[in-house]
Amino acid sequence: MPATDRPAQSVMPEARYEQLVQAVVDYAIYMLDPDGHVVSWNAGAQRIKGYRADEVIGKHFSLFFTVEDCAEGRPERLLRQALEQGVAQDEGWRVRKDGTQFWALAALDVIRDEQGQIIGLAKVTRDITDRRDSALQLDAMRAQLFQAQKLEALGQLTGGLAHDFNNLLTIILSSARLAINSQDPGRTRRMLEHILDAGQRGTQLTQQLLSFARYRQLSVARISPAEVAGSIRALAEHALPPDIELVEQVQAGLPAIEVDAGQLQMVLLNMMFNARDAIGTAGRIDLVVDSVELAGEVEGLQGRYLRFDVRDDGEGIDPQVLPRIFEPFFTTKPFGKGTGLGLSQAYGFARQSNGAIRVASQPGKGTCMSLYLPACPDDQLQTGE
Ligand SMILES: Nc1ncnc2c1ncn2[C@@H]1O[C@H](COP(=O)(O)OP(=O)(O)O)[C@@H](O)[C@H]1O
Ligand SMILES: [Mg+2]
């Protein structure tokens, strides 16, 4: 733009304004009379909405809204709000001349003359369909990653579970056979009890598996840490080889936490699987749940937190590798064994739940993963054992 030759004055002549508004093609800028009829139209409006000036001037601006929005009085509501409050903003679908729709971000501002009389409204509309699409895509991608990770965890579980179901069925079948041939009512009764017990354990297993597999949106609820640890142990046991011992230590009277239980389960399960993979054939995994008071030493967190430790005596993590383990798709495992998604998911989950995740590892000695989650503030530590 040429430099102005009137340095002190910054008032632009009207014709220049008109030029400026006309030159804008990324925004639809137009004026409405106080009843909502179009009085001016710029190049951006033509580009975004598809109408030429002579096709829309004089028409009511509800022309740009969807049938549904018109039916529920959205254009009038916006107009009224702008007239009463001086400004109105809106985000939603708008209709082009050719009938296609775009996602619009719109602002409506009242214009007054020197006497304060309303002479019209300035309408600025932007097409943000792309921005909205990429936000939606990102959401969908996150959901997909979550789902992929869950399938991986399920796959890891089912092998072990099939084995355990087989054991339960063996108990049921052999007890039934013994009971059928027995003359002793006491013995028959004991056999039936075995059958009942095995059947109940089987039901519990299926329920745990089903509640884990069910797809759910992030659903935050208040849960007890002991309950979480219990269900993790019940599930993880099936995925561990016989020579890996799982030891669970949960402090009594821990305060509740408010998180998505399904995601927490998945995160802890993945930590268990990582521990298992680091151990190989024989070793020990500790699941320790405790409550701690933080004063900024863990990522600046302050206050009461629940700490879930998953500790193993496996191969440990190479210091060169350590800074990368939370990256998505980073894995040191062979193709088909690792996806590199578990810890990135764990990290995201900790973040989203206002907590943190920490790792301490010594090559050759083992690793401890600690997940910190905020304790419910109004949940007093219950005293007494
Ligand atoms: N307990 C652990 N012991 C040793 N290495 C670990 C442990 N947990 C994670 N790691 C390392 O971090 C990497 C990333 O873990 P993760 O994100 O769960 O992906 P994946 O298990 O699919 O490889 C692993 O490949 C491994 O090298
Ligand atoms: Mg993993």
JSON list of N, CA, C and O and ligand atoms in Angstrom, two decimals, residues 149 152 270 273-274 277 333 342-343, ligand 2:
[
{"chain": "A", "resi": 149, "resn": "GLN", "atom": "N", "xyz": [-4.41, -49.46, 21.40]},
{"chain": "A", "resi": 149, "resn": "GLN", "atom": "CA", "xyz": [-3.69, -49.87, 22.60]},
{"chain": "A", "resi": 149, "resn": "GLN", "atom": "C", "xyz": [-4.52, -50.87, 23.40]},
{"chain": "A", "resi": 149, "resn": "GLN", "atom": "O", "xyz": [-4.00, -51.83, 23.95]},
{"chain": "A", "resi": 152, "resn": "GLU", "atom": "N", "xyz": [-4.40, -54.22, 21.80]},
{"chain": "A", "resi": 152, "resn": "GLU", "atom": "CA", "xyz": [-3.12, -54.85, 22.06]},
{"chain": "A", "resi": 152, "resn": "GLU", "atom": "C", "xyz": [-3.13, -55.49, 23.45]},
{"chain": "A", "resi": 152, "resn": "GLU", "atom": "O", "xyz": [-2.75, -56.64, 23.64]},
{"chain": "A", "resi": 270, "resn": "ASN", "atom": "N", "xyz": [-0.47, -51.95, 31.03]},
{"chain": "A", "resi": 270, "resn": "ASN", "atom": "CA", "xyz": [0.68, -51.82, 30.14]},
{"chain": "A", "resi": 270, "resn": "ASN", "atom": "C", "xyz": [1.99, -51.75, 30.92]},
{"chain": "A", "resi": 270, "resn": "ASN", "atom": "O", "xyz": [3.00, -52.32, 30.51]},
{"chain": "A", "resi": 273, "resn": "PHE", "atom": "N", "xyz": [2.82, -55.23, 31.71]},
{"chain": "A", "resi": 273, "resn": "PHE", "atom": "CA", "xyz": [3.34, -55.96, 30.55]},
{"chain": "A", "resi": 273, "resn": "PHE", "atom": "C", "xyz": [4.77, -55.55, 30.28]},
{"chain": "A", "resi": 273, "resn": "PHE", "atom": "O", "xyz": [5.61, -56.38, 29.93]},
{"chain": "A", "resi": 274, "resn": "ASN", "atom": "N", "xyz": [5.06, -54.25, 30.43]},
{"chain": "A", "resi": 274, "resn": "ASN", "atom": "CA", "xyz": [6.43, -53.79, 30.22]},
{"chain": "A", "resi": 274, "resn": "ASN", "atom": "C", "xyz": [7.37, -54.44, 31.23]},
{"chain": "A", "resi": 274, "resn": "ASN", "atom": "O", "xyz": [8.48, -54.85, 30.90]},
{"chain": "A", "resi": 277, "resn": "ASP", "atom": "N", "xyz": [7.93, -57.99, 30.22]},
{"chain": "A", "resi": 277, "resn": "ASP", "atom": "CA", "xyz": [8.85, -58.11, 29.09]},
{"chain": "A", "resi": 277, "resn": "ASP", "atom": "C", "xyz": [10.29, -57.86, 29.52]},
{"chain": "A", "resi": 277, "resn": "ASP", "atom": "O", "xyz": [11.23, -58.44, 28.97]},
{"chain": "A", "resi": 333, "resn": "LYS", "atom": "N", "xyz": [11.28, -53.15, 21.30]},
{"chain": "A", "resi": 333, "resn": "LYS", "atom": "CA", "xyz": [10.88, -54.56, 21.13]},
{"chain": "A", "resi": 333, "resn": "LYS", "atom": "C", "xyz": [10.77, -54.92, 19.66]},
{"chain": "A", "resi": 333, "resn": "LYS", "atom": "O", "xyz": [10.52, -54.05, 18.83]},
{"chain": "A", "resi": 342, "resn": "GLY", "atom": "N", "xyz": [2.19, -47.73, 24.57]},
{"chain": "A", "resi": 342, "resn": "GLY", "atom": "CA", "xyz": [1.76, -47.86, 25.96]},
{"chain": "A", "resi": 342, "resn": "GLY", "atom": "C", "xyz": [2.15, -46.68, 26.84]},
{"chain": "A", "resi": 342, "resn": "GLY", "atom": "O", "xyz": [1.30, -46.06, 27.48]},
{"chain": "A", "resi": 343, "resn": "LEU", "atom": "N", "xyz": [3.43, -46.33, 26.83]},
{"chain": "A", "resi": 343, "resn": "LEU", "atom": "CA", "xyz": [3.87, -45.28, 27.74]},
{"chain": "A", "resi": 343, "resn": "LEU", "atom": "C", "xyz": [3.45, -43.89, 27.26]},
{"chain": "A", "resi": 343, "resn": "LEU", "atom": "O", "xyz": [3.23, -43.00, 28.09]},
{"chain": "B", "resi": 2, "resn": "MG", "atom": "MG", "xyz": [4.30, -51.48, 26.52]}
]
